[in-house]
Coordinates of C-alpha atoms (C1' of nucleotides) in Angstrom, one line a residue:
Chain V
M28 CA 26.6 -1.5 28.9
D29 CA 30.1 -2.7 29.3
T30 CA 32.4 -0.7 31.6
T31 CA 35.8 -0.8 29.8
H32 CA 38.3 1.1 31.8
E33 CA 36.3 3.8 33.5
T34 CA 38.6 6.2 35.2
R35 CA 38.6 9.6 36.8
P36 CA 40.1 12.1 34.3
K37 CA 43.6 13.2 35.0
G38 CA 44.0 16.9 35.0
V39 CA 45.5 18.1 31.8
V40 CA 44.5 21.8 31.7
I41 CA 45.0 23.9 34.7
M42 CA 42.5 26.7 35.0
K43 CA 42.7 29.5 37.5
N44 CA 39.5 30.0 39.5
G45 CA 40.1 32.8 41.9
N46 CA 43.2 31.5 43.6
T47 CA 42.6 27.8 43.3
A48 CA 43.8 25.7 40.4
L49 CA 41.4 22.9 39.3
P50 CA 42.2 20.1 37.0
L51 CA 40.0 19.6 33.9
P52 CA 39.7 16.6 31.6
A53 CA 41.3 16.9 28.2
C54 CA 38.1 17.4 26.4
F55 CA 37.7 20.9 28.0
S56 CA 40.6 22.0 25.8
L57 CA 39.1 20.7 22.6
K58 CA 36.9 23.1 20.8
S59 CA 34.0 20.9 21.8
T60 CA 30.6 22.4 21.8
L61 CA 29.8 21.0 25.2
C62 CA 32.5 21.8 27.6
F63 CA 34.9 24.2 25.9
N64 CA 35.2 27.6 27.5
L65 CA 32.5 27.3 30.0
S66 CA 32.5 29.5 33.1
P67 CA 35.0 28.3 35.8
S68 CA 32.3 27.3 38.2
A69 CA 30.4 25.3 35.6
S70 CA 33.6 23.7 34.4
E71 CA 34.5 22.7 37.9
E72 CA 31.1 21.0 38.5
L73 CA 31.2 19.3 35.1
A74 CA 34.7 18.0 35.8
Q75 CA 33.5 16.5 39.1
I76 CA 31.1 14.2 37.3
A77 CA 33.3 13.5 34.3
R78 CA 34.6 10.0 33.7
I79 CA 37.0 8.8 31.0
R80 CA 35.9 5.7 29.2
N81 CA 38.0 3.8 26.7
F82 CA 36.7 1.5 24.0
R83 CA 38.5 -0.7 21.5
A84 CA 37.7 -0.6 17.8
G85 CA 34.4 -2.4 17.1
E86 CA 32.8 -2.2 20.5
T87 CA 29.2 -1.0 21.0
V88 CA 29.1 2.2 23.0
H89 CA 25.4 2.4 22.9
A90 CA 23.0 -0.1 21.5
E91 CA 19.9 0.8 19.5
A92 CA 16.6 1.3 21.3
E93 CA 18.5 1.2 24.6
E94 CA 17.9 3.9 27.2
V95 CA 20.6 6.4 26.9
G96 CA 22.6 6.4 30.1
F97 CA 25.2 9.0 29.5
I98 CA 26.4 12.0 27.5
G99 CA 29.7 11.6 25.8
N100 CA 32.4 13.7 24.3
V101 CA 34.9 12.1 21.9
L102 CA 38.4 12.7 23.0
S103 CA 40.2 10.6 20.5
G104 CA 39.2 8.2 17.8
V105 CA 36.0 8.0 15.8
L106 CA 32.6 6.7 16.6
R107 CA 30.0 5.8 14.1
M108 CA 26.3 6.4 14.6
Q109 CA 24.4 3.8 12.6
K110 CA 21.0 2.4 12.0
T111 CA 20.2 -1.2 11.1
L112 CA 17.5 -2.4 8.8
H113 CA 15.5 -5.5 9.1
D114 CA 17.5 -7.3 6.5
G115 CA 20.8 -6.5 8.2
R116 CA 21.9 -3.6 6.0
Q117 CA 23.5 -0.8 8.0
Q118 CA 23.5 2.9 7.3
I119 CA 25.9 5.3 9.0
V120 CA 24.0 8.5 9.8
G121 CA 27.0 10.3 11.2
L122 CA 30.6 10.0 12.3
L123 CA 31.7 11.5 15.6
M124 CA 35.2 13.0 15.5
P125 CA 37.2 14.3 18.4
G126 CA 35.4 17.2 20.0
F127 CA 31.9 16.1 19.0
S128 CA 29.4 14.9 21.6
F129 CA 26.5 12.5 21.6
G130 CA 23.7 11.4 23.8
R131 CA 20.2 12.4 24.6
V132 CA 18.7 14.2 27.6
F133 CA 15.4 13.7 29.4
S134 CA 15.1 10.0 29.0
H135 CA 14.8 9.8 25.3
T136 CA 15.6 6.4 23.8
S137 CA 17.5 7.0 20.6
H138 CA 17.0 4.8 17.7
L139 CA 20.6 4.4 16.7
D140 CA 23.6 2.4 17.4
I141 CA 26.8 4.0 18.4
E142 CA 30.0 1.9 17.9
S143 CA 33.6 2.7 17.9
A144 CA 35.2 2.7 14.5
T145 CA 38.6 2.9 16.0
D146 CA 40.1 2.8 19.5
V147 CA 38.3 5.6 21.3
A148 CA 38.6 7.6 24.4
L149 CA 35.4 9.3 25.7
C150 CA 34.7 11.9 28.3
C151 CA 31.3 10.9 29.8
Y152 CA 28.7 12.2 32.1
R153 CA 25.9 10.2 33.6
R154 CA 22.7 11.5 32.2
Q155 CA 21.0 12.3 35.4
S156 CA 24.0 14.0 36.9
F157 CA 24.4 16.0 33.7
E158 CA 20.8 17.1 33.6
A159 CA 20.9 18.0 37.3
L160 CA 23.4 20.7 36.4
F161 CA 21.0 22.4 34.0
T162 CA 19.1 24.3 36.7
R163 CA 22.2 25.8 38.3
F164 CA 24.2 26.2 35.1
P165 CA 21.8 27.2 32.2
E166 CA 24.9 27.7 30.0
I167 CA 25.4 23.9 30.0
E168 CA 21.9 23.4 28.7
H169 CA 22.5 26.1 26.1
R170 CA 25.6 24.2 24.9
M171 CA 23.5 21.1 24.6
L172 CA 21.1 23.1 22.4
E173 CA 23.9 24.4 20.3
S174 CA 25.3 20.9 19.9
M175 CA 22.0 19.5 18.8
T176 CA 21.5 22.4 16.4
Q177 CA 24.9 21.5 14.8
E178 CA 23.8 17.9 14.6
I179 CA 20.6 18.9 12.8
D180 CA 22.4 21.1 10.4
A181 CA 24.9 18.3 9.7
A182 CA 22.1 15.9 9.1
H183 CA 20.4 18.2 6.7
D184 CA 23.6 18.8 4.8
W185 CA 24.2 15.1 4.5
M186 CA 20.7 14.5 3.5
L187 CA 21.2 16.9 0.7
M188 CA 24.3 15.1 -0.5
L189 CA 22.6 11.7 -0.4
A190 CA 19.6 13.0 -2.3
T191 CA 21.2 15.1 -5.0
H192 CA 24.8 14.0 -5.5
T193 CA 26.5 11.1 -7.1
V194 CA 28.7 8.7 -5.1
T195 CA 31.9 10.4 -6.4
E196 CA 30.6 13.8 -5.4
R197 CA 29.7 12.6 -2.0
M198 CA 33.1 11.1 -1.6
A199 CA 34.8 14.4 -2.6
N200 CA 32.7 16.1 0.0
F201 CA 33.6 13.5 2.6
F202 CA 37.3 13.9 1.9
L203 CA 37.1 17.6 2.3
D204 CA 35.2 17.1 5.5
L205 CA 38.0 14.9 6.7
R206 CA 40.6 17.4 5.9
R207 CA 38.8 20.0 8.0
K208 CA 37.7 18.1 11.0
G209 CA 39.2 14.7 10.6
V210 CA 41.5 13.0 13.1
G211 CA 44.8 14.7 13.1
A212 CA 43.5 17.7 11.2
D213 CA 45.4 20.1 13.4
S214 CA 48.7 18.2 13.0
A215 CA 51.2 18.7 10.2
Q216 CA 49.1 16.5 8.0
S217 CA 46.7 19.2 7.0
E218 CA 49.4 21.3 5.4
R219 CA 49.9 18.7 2.7
S220 CA 46.2 17.7 2.7
L221 CA 47.0 14.1 3.8
I222 CA 43.8 12.5 5.0
D223 CA 43.3 9.4 7.0
V224 CA 40.0 7.6 6.4
P225 CA 39.3 6.2 9.9
I226 CA 36.9 3.5 8.7
C227 CA 37.0 0.4 6.6
R228 CA 35.5 0.1 3.1
K229 CA 32.3 -1.4 4.4
D230 CA 31.7 1.5 6.8
F231 CA 32.8 3.9 4.1
A232 CA 30.1 2.5 1.9
A233 CA 27.5 2.6 4.6
Y234 CA 28.3 6.2 5.3
L235 CA 28.1 7.3 1.7
G236 CA 25.0 5.2 1.1
T237 CA 26.5 2.9 -1.5
T238 CA 28.5 -0.3 -1.9
V239 CA 32.2 -1.1 -1.4
E240 CA 32.5 -1.8 -5.1
S241 CA 31.3 1.7 -5.9
I242 CA 33.7 3.1 -3.3
S243 CA 36.6 1.5 -5.0
R244 CA 35.6 2.7 -8.4
S245 CA 35.0 6.2 -7.2
I246 CA 38.4 6.3 -5.6
Q247 CA 40.1 5.0 -8.8
H248 CA 38.1 7.5 -10.8
M249 CA 39.3 10.4 -8.6
S250 CA 42.8 9.2 -8.8
R251 CA 42.7 9.0 -12.6
R252 CA 41.4 12.5 -12.7
R253 CA 44.4 13.7 -10.7
L254 CA 42.2 14.9 -7.8
I255 CA 43.7 12.6 -5.2
L256 CA 46.8 10.5 -4.7
I257 CA 46.3 7.0 -3.4
L258 CA 48.9 6.2 -0.7
D259 CA 47.2 3.0 0.5
S260 CA 43.7 1.9 1.0
R261 CA 43.1 4.2 3.8
H262 CA 45.4 7.1 3.2
F263 CA 45.1 9.7 0.5
E264 CA 46.6 13.0 -0.5
L265 CA 44.3 15.6 -1.9
I266 CA 46.2 17.2 -4.7
D267 CA 43.5 19.3 -6.3
I268 CA 41.4 20.9 -3.6
D269 CA 39.6 23.2 -6.0
G270 CA 38.7 20.4 -8.2
L271 CA 37.4 18.4 -5.2
E272 CA 35.5 21.4 -4.0
H273 CA 34.0 21.9 -7.4
L274 CA 33.1 18.3 -7.6
S275 CA 31.4 18.2 -4.2
N276 CA 29.4 21.3 -4.8
G277 CA 27.6 20.4 -7.9
G278 CA 29.5 18.0 -10.0
D279 CA 31.0 18.7 -13.4
N280 CA 28.5 21.2 -14.7
Y281 CA 29.2 24.7 -13.5
L282 CA 26.7 27.5 -13.8
E283 CA 28.9 29.2 -16.2
G284 CA 32.2 28.3 -17.8
R285 CA 33.9 25.0 -18.2
S286 CA 31.3 23.2 -20.3
G287 CA 31.6 19.8 -18.6
T288 CA 30.1 16.8 -20.1
G289 CA 29.2 15.2 -16.8
I290 CA 25.7 15.1 -15.6
S291 CA 24.4 15.8 -12.1
R292 CA 21.4 14.0 -10.7
H293 CA 18.0 15.5 -11.6
A294 CA 19.3 18.9 -12.6
R295 CA 16.6 20.9 -14.2
S296 CA 16.7 24.5 -15.4
Chain H
M7 CA 10.7 39.5 7.0
D8 CA 7.3 40.3 5.8
T9 CA 4.6 40.8 8.3
T10 CA 1.6 39.2 6.8
H11 CA -1.3 39.5 9.2
E12 CA 0.2 39.4 12.6
T13 CA -2.5 39.3 15.3
R14 CA -2.9 38.5 19.0
P15 CA -4.2 35.0 19.2
K16 CA -7.9 34.7 20.1
G17 CA -8.5 32.5 23.1
V18 CA -9.5 29.1 22.0
V19 CA -8.8 26.8 24.9
I20 CA -9.8 28.0 28.4
M21 CA -7.6 26.8 31.1
K22 CA -8.2 27.1 34.8
N23 CA -5.4 28.6 36.7
G24 CA -6.5 28.9 40.3
N25 CA -9.7 30.8 39.8
T26 CA -8.8 32.8 36.8
A27 CA -9.5 31.7 33.2
L28 CA -6.8 32.6 30.7
P29 CA -7.1 32.3 26.9
L30 CA -4.5 30.3 25.1
P31 CA -3.8 30.2 21.4
A32 CA -5.0 27.2 19.5
C33 CA -1.6 25.6 19.2
F34 CA -1.7 24.9 23.0
S35 CA -4.3 22.3 22.3
L36 CA -2.4 20.6 19.5
K37 CA -0.1 17.8 20.7
S38 CA 2.7 20.0 19.8
T39 CA 6.0 19.4 21.5
L40 CA 6.5 23.0 22.4
C41 CA 3.5 24.3 24.2
F42 CA 1.2 21.4 24.8
N43 CA 0.4 20.7 28.4
L44 CA 2.9 23.0 30.0
S45 CA 2.4 24.2 33.5
P46 CA -0.3 26.9 33.8
S47 CA 2.1 29.6 34.7
A48 CA 4.4 28.8 31.8
S49 CA 1.5 28.6 29.4
E50 CA 0.3 32.0 30.6
E51 CA 3.6 33.6 30.0
L52 CA 4.0 32.0 26.6
A53 CA 0.6 33.1 25.5
Q54 CA 1.5 36.6 26.4
I55 CA 4.2 36.7 23.7
A56 CA 2.4 34.5 21.2
R57 CA 1.5 36.1 17.8
I58 CA -0.5 34.4 15.1
R59 CA 0.9 34.9 11.6
N60 CA -0.6 33.9 8.4
F61 CA 1.1 33.1 5.1
R62 CA -0.3 32.3 1.7
A63 CA 1.0 29.3 -0.2
G64 CA 4.4 29.9 -1.7
E65 CA 5.6 32.7 0.6
T66 CA 9.0 32.6 2.3
V67 CA 8.6 32.3 6.1
H68 CA 12.3 32.4 6.7
A69 CA 15.1 32.9 4.1
E70 CA 18.3 30.9 4.0
A71 CA 21.3 32.3 5.9
E72 CA 19.0 34.9 7.5
E73 CA 19.2 35.4 11.2
V74 CA 16.4 33.5 12.8
G75 CA 14.0 35.9 14.3
F76 CA 11.3 33.8 15.8
I77 CA 10.2 30.4 16.9
G78 CA 7.1 29.0 15.2
N79 CA 4.5 26.4 15.7
V80 CA 2.4 25.3 12.7
L81 CA -1.3 25.6 13.5
S82 CA -2.6 24.7 10.1
G83 CA -1.1 24.1 6.6
V84 CA 2.3 22.7 5.7
L85 CA 5.7 24.3 5.6
R86 CA 8.6 22.9 3.7
M87 CA 12.2 23.2 4.9
Q88 CA 14.4 23.3 1.9
K89 CA 18.0 23.8 0.8
T90 CA 19.0 25.3 -2.5
L91 CA 22.1 24.3 -4.5
H92 CA 24.3 26.6 -6.5
D93 CA 22.7 25.4 -9.7
G94 CA 19.2 26.1 -8.5
R95 CA 18.2 22.6 -7.6
Q96 CA 16.3 22.3 -4.4
Q97 CA 16.0 19.6 -1.8
I98 CA 13.3 19.5 0.8
V99 CA 14.8 18.3 4.1
G100 CA 11.6 18.2 6.0
L101 CA 7.9 19.0 5.9
L102 CA 6.4 20.8 8.9
M103 CA 2.9 19.6 9.6
P104 CA 0.4 21.1 12.2
G105 CA 1.8 20.7 15.7
F106 CA 5.4 20.8 14.6
S107 CA 7.7 23.7 15.4
F108 CA 10.8 25.3 13.9
G109 CA 13.3 27.9 14.6
R110 CA 16.7 28.2 16.3
V111 CA 17.7 29.6 19.6
F112 CA 20.7 31.5 20.7
S113 CA 21.3 33.5 17.5
H114 CA 22.1 30.6 15.3
T115 CA 21.7 31.3 11.6
S116 CA 20.1 28.3 10.0
H117 CA 21.1 27.3 6.5
L118 CA 17.7 26.5 5.2
D119 CA 14.7 28.1 3.6
I120 CA 11.3 27.7 5.1
E121 CA 8.5 28.3 2.8
S122 CA 4.7 27.7 3.0
A123 CA 3.6 24.8 0.8
T124 CA 0.0 25.7 1.4
D125 CA -1.8 28.5 3.2
V126 CA -0.4 28.4 6.7
A127 CA -1.2 29.7 10.1
L128 CA 1.6 29.9 12.6
C129 CA 1.9 30.6 16.3
C130 CA 5.1 32.6 16.7
Y131 CA 7.3 33.8 19.5
R132 CA 10.0 36.3 19.0
R133 CA 13.3 34.6 19.7
Q134 CA 14.6 36.9 22.4
S135 CA 11.3 36.9 24.3
F136 CA 11.2 33.1 24.0
E137 CA 14.7 32.6 25.2
A138 CA 14.1 35.0 28.1
L139 CA 11.6 32.6 29.4
F140 CA 14.1 29.8 29.7
T141 CA 15.5 30.9 33.0
R142 CA 12.2 31.2 34.8
F143 CA 10.6 28.2 33.0
P144 CA 13.2 25.5 32.4
E145 CA 10.4 23.3 31.2
I146 CA 10.1 25.4 28.0
E147 CA 13.8 24.9 27.3
H148 CA 13.3 21.2 27.9
R149 CA 10.5 21.2 25.4
M150 CA 12.8 22.8 22.9
L151 CA 15.4 20.1 23.5
E152 CA 12.8 17.4 23.0
S153 CA 11.6 19.1 19.8
M154 CA 15.1 19.2 18.5
T155 CA 15.6 15.6 19.5
Q156 CA 12.6 14.7 17.4
E157 CA 13.9 16.6 14.5
I158 CA 17.3 14.8 14.7
D159 CA 15.6 11.5 14.7
A160 CA 13.4 12.4 11.8
A161 CA 16.4 13.6 9.9
H162 CA 18.2 10.3 10.6
D163 CA 15.2 8.3 9.6
W164 CA 14.8 10.1 6.3
M165 CA 18.6 9.9 5.7
L166 CA 18.2 6.1 5.9
M167 CA 15.4 6.1 3.4
L168 CA 17.3 8.3 1.0
A169 CA 20.4 6.1 1.2
T170 CA 19.0 2.6 1.1
H171 CA 15.5 2.6 -0.4
T172 CA 14.2 3.0 -3.9
V173 CA 12.0 5.9 -5.0
T174 CA 8.9 3.7 -4.8
E175 CA 9.8 2.5 -1.3
R176 CA 10.4 6.1 -0.2
M177 CA 7.0 7.1 -1.5
A178 CA 5.3 4.3 0.3
N179 CA 7.0 5.5 3.5
F180 CA 5.9 9.0 2.8
F181 CA 2.3 8.0 2.2
L182 CA 2.2 6.1 5.4
D183 CA 3.7 9.1 7.2
L184 CA 1.0 11.3 5.7
R185 CA -1.7 9.0 7.0
R186 CA -0.3 9.2 10.5
K187 CA 0.5 12.9 10.9
G188 CA -0.7 14.5 7.7
V189 CA -3.1 17.4 7.5
G190 CA -6.6 16.1 8.4
A191 CA -5.2 12.9 9.8
D192 CA -7.5 13.2 12.8
S193 CA -10.5 13.8 10.7
A194 CA -12.8 11.1 9.2
Q195 CA -10.2 10.8 6.3
S196 CA -8.0 8.5 8.3
E197 CA -10.7 5.9 8.6
R198 CA -10.6 5.2 4.9
S199 CA -7.0 6.0 4.6
L200 CA -7.5 8.9 2.2
I201 CA -4.4 11.0 2.0
D202 CA -3.9 14.5 0.7
V203 CA -0.5 15.2 -0.6
P204 CA -0.1 18.9 0.3
I205 CA 2.6 19.7 -2.2
C206 CA 3.0 19.8 -6.0
R207 CA 4.9 17.2 -8.0
K208 CA 8.0 19.3 -8.0
D209 CA 8.1 19.6 -4.3
F210 CA 7.1 15.9 -4.0
A211 CA 10.2 15.1 -6.1
A212 CA 12.4 17.4 -4.1
Y213 CA 11.4 15.8 -0.9
L214 CA 11.9 12.2 -2.1
G215 CA 15.2 13.1 -3.7
T216 CA 14.2 12.3 -7.3
T217 CA 12.4 13.8 -10.3
V218 CA 8.8 14.5 -11.2
E219 CA 8.9 11.9 -13.9
S220 CA 10.0 9.2 -11.4
I221 CA 7.3 10.3 -9.1
S222 CA 4.7 9.8 -11.8
R223 CA 6.0 6.4 -12.6
S224 CA 6.2 5.3 -9.0
I225 CA 2.6 6.4 -8.4
Q226 CA 1.4 4.5 -11.5
H227 CA 3.4 1.5 -10.4
M228 CA 1.8 1.5 -7.0
S229 CA -1.6 1.9 -8.5
R230 CA -1.1 -1.1 -10.8
R231 CA 0.0 -3.2 -7.9
R232 CA -3.2 -2.3 -6.1
L233 CA -1.5 -0.6 -3.2
I234 CA -3.1 2.8 -3.8
L235 CA -6.1 4.2 -5.6
I236 CA -5.5 7.4 -7.6
L237 CA -8.3 9.9 -7.0
D238 CA -6.6 12.8 -8.6
S239 CA -3.1 14.0 -8.9
R240 CA -2.9 15.0 -5.2
H241 CA -5.4 12.7 -3.5
F242 CA -5.0 9.0 -3.0
E243 CA -6.5 6.2 -1.1
L244 CA -4.3 3.6 0.5
I245 CA -6.0 0.3 -0.1
D246 CA -3.2 -2.1 1.0
I247 CA -1.7 -0.7 4.1
D248 CA 0.2 -3.9 4.9
G249 CA 1.6 -4.0 1.4
L250 CA 2.7 -0.4 1.7
E251 CA 4.2 -1.0 5.1
H252 CA 6.1 -4.0 3.7
L253 CA 7.3 -2.0 0.8
S254 CA 8.5 0.9 2.9
N255 CA 10.4 -1.3 5.3
G256 CA 12.6 -3.2 3.0
G257 CA 11.2 -3.6 -0.5
D258 CA 10.0 -6.8 -2.0
N259 CA 12.4 -9.2 -0.5
Y260 CA 11.5 -10.4 2.9
L261 CA 13.9 -12.1 5.2
E262 CA 11.8 -15.3 5.0
G263 CA 8.7 -16.1 3.0
R264 CA 7.2 -14.5 -0.1
S265 CA 10.1 -15.0 -2.4
G266 CA 9.9 -11.7 -4.3
T267 CA 11.9 -11.1 -7.4
G268 CA 12.5 -7.4 -6.6
I269 CA 15.8 -6.1 -5.5
S270 CA 16.6 -3.7 -2.8
R271 CA 19.5 -1.4 -3.0
H272 CA 22.9 -2.7 -1.9
A273 CA 21.6 -5.6 0.1
R274 CA 24.4 -8.0 1.1
S275 CA 24.1 -11.1 3.1
Chain I
dC24 C1' -8.6 30.2 -28.6
dG25 C1' -3.8 30.3 -27.6
dA26 C1' -0.4 30.6 -23.8
dG27 C1' 1.4 28.5 -20.0
dC28 C1' 1.9 25.3 -16.4
dA29 C1' 1.3 20.8 -14.1
dA30 C1' 1.4 16.2 -15.0
dT31 C1' 1.9 12.0 -17.7
dT32 C1' 4.1 8.9 -21.0
dG33 C1' 7.7 7.2 -24.0
dA34 C1' 12.5 6.2 -25.3
dA35 C1' 17.5 6.1 -24.5
dC36 C1' 21.4 6.4 -21.8
dG37 C1' 24.2 6.0 -17.7
dC38 C1' 25.3 5.5 -12.9
dT39 C1' 25.5 2.0 -9.8
dG40 C1' 24.0 -2.3 -7.6
dT41 C1' 24.7 -7.1 -8.1
dC42 C1' 27.4 -11.2 -9.0
dA43 C1' 31.7 -13.2 -9.6
dA44 C1' 36.6 -13.6 -9.9
dC45 C1' 40.9 -12.2 -8.4
dC46 C1' 44.7 -10.0 -5.6
dC47 C1' 47.0 -9.4 -1.3
dG48 C1' 48.5 -9.4 3.4
dA49 C1' 47.9 -11.5 7.9
dG50 C1' 47.5 -15.2 10.6
dT51 C1' 47.9 -20.3 11.3
dG52 C1' 49.9 -24.7 11.3
dG53 C1' 52.6 -28.4 9.5
Chain M
dC6 C1' 59.7 -22.0 4.9
dC7 C1' 55.5 -23.0 2.5
dA8 C1' 50.6 -24.2 1.9
dC9 C1' 46.3 -23.0 3.4
dT10 C1' 42.7 -20.1 5.0
dC11 C1' 40.3 -15.9 5.7
dG12 C1' 39.0 -11.3 5.4
dG13 C1' 39.5 -6.8 3.1
dG14 C1' 39.9 -4.7 -1.1
dT15 C1' 40.0 -4.4 -6.2
dT16 C1' 38.4 -5.3 -10.9
dG17 C1' 35.3 -6.9 -14.6
dA18 C1' 30.7 -8.0 -16.7
dC19 C1' 26.0 -7.2 -16.7
dA20 C1' 21.5 -5.6 -15.7
dG21 C1' 18.3 -2.4 -13.8
dC22 C1' 16.5 1.7 -11.6
dG23 C1' 16.2 6.2 -12.5
dT24 C1' 17.7 10.4 -14.8
dT25 C1' 17.4 12.9 -19.0
dC26 C1' 15.4 14.5 -23.1
dA27 C1' 11.3 14.9 -25.7
dA28 C1' 6.5 14.7 -26.8
dT29 C1' 1.7 14.7 -25.4
dT30 C1' -2.3 15.6 -22.6
dG31 C1' -5.3 18.2 -19.6
dC32 C1' -6.3 22.2 -17.3
dT33 C1' -6.4 27.2 -16.0
dC34 C1' -6.4 31.8 -17.3
dG35 C1' -6.3 35.9 -20.0

DNA sequence: CGAGCAATTGAACGCTGTCAACCCGAGTGG
DNA sequence: CCACTCGGGTTGACAGCGTTCAATTGCTCG
């Protein structure tokens, strides 16, 4: 595990605990599931063991089958969780946006790679130190449970997309996801529905479970249908949110109305 | 929530706690992640709040978007976790075999249906009672974390299969899974690799993310290739485990050796 | 015996994976 | 400044897996 720039977090948020002010790392102000809005005492203890770690794009944050050494929160940038097949193919099983956390507790070796898709800043806790807080601060363990619950739900949702939707439909869903929780979603971008795909075409394809060629074609298709506007290869404007929503939900065939000619995969009355 | 046959569990396993013998429900003897091999005191408390519930095939154990009321362990039979689309299509995101548990803690409403695929016996704990034990018995909450970790890993694994493998490959993987942890896997069946698909073709298709027609064709295909023997529509004998293993791992094209002509989806050197 | 459901089989079409060529910008070096 | 290379991305042609539609079989049940 490479230690690229491990630093004590500089206090960003000042929180009143009785009459003492204690500095908290920036992740405590994100609506992260792990450390947002914990009790003052728990926040303080967590801040004690927090370390900021920076990675450049393309680095390995955690290798497959390696013992998980720490819990991490994404402060900025995007991580990709991926699995690699014997023949070298890679599948991305999840993207970690700012505010999301990763890592396993109780010495479980995870079977997935975590790599930085962009330059990334993380707020990390060593696993043992983190677990040690569970007994005194059950709320932290509860947060962990909630975080994992979210991860399970997200996995199930994406599983559904992979199994029942076409590439274009999955892409529509992904774009809408990016609009909601993507990098810079809380900036002025979201007003005009400008999205910034934080990954290259290869990763894009690995996430959607398809190929770069199909990605290209789907983008062109959505552009021709006036659903999106192509700014450049990584930036788009969503100009028909309803249409995209509709597309991501079930394709072209509604339950009632708008007799589309498109087909959705293995529909059966 | 229908209360079909809720009973106090009859003691099956007798455990020595000091000099008192306490009866535990049967699930405590399964290698379940939740209640197997807990400390005697924790086991005793858990047994206090355990209730056995029985469902017939096809009943709804937990409806989508409904507040989760209890934690459950599968004692016998099979549950299917499924999600339903607007147009009525269903996707099975997981099968719960004996020894596996389900349910959410901390008042999280799960977005999936849980229905019994066969007649089922469950060992259930009311959510509030279960959570109340966390403070006094952290080991129970830890088990919960481990169980959820397993669920996440399983979801990621299946996601990988859906995204990168053909229907036949997914089926090979599913058959091997059934051999390992399927119903009756610890009986004499496993010696001869007889497997018992506990779900109908429709569910089979919904699990593999395909159609009943493709299921049929894939089964016939595997039979012609001498990988399996068709006993009847739900019972098969795996006669070439290595071949199935190979098929489920990456399809017909190895990295080296055995120059197969088959193609696997979006392989790229 | 007919209705109804589960499952299989056949045929045709289409989404998409594969292969190949091309475009383009960045970096490099003469 | 230009030629070259290289990687990322796009476009086109083609084939194949798998969905869809349709027909058939076998079985259960009333």
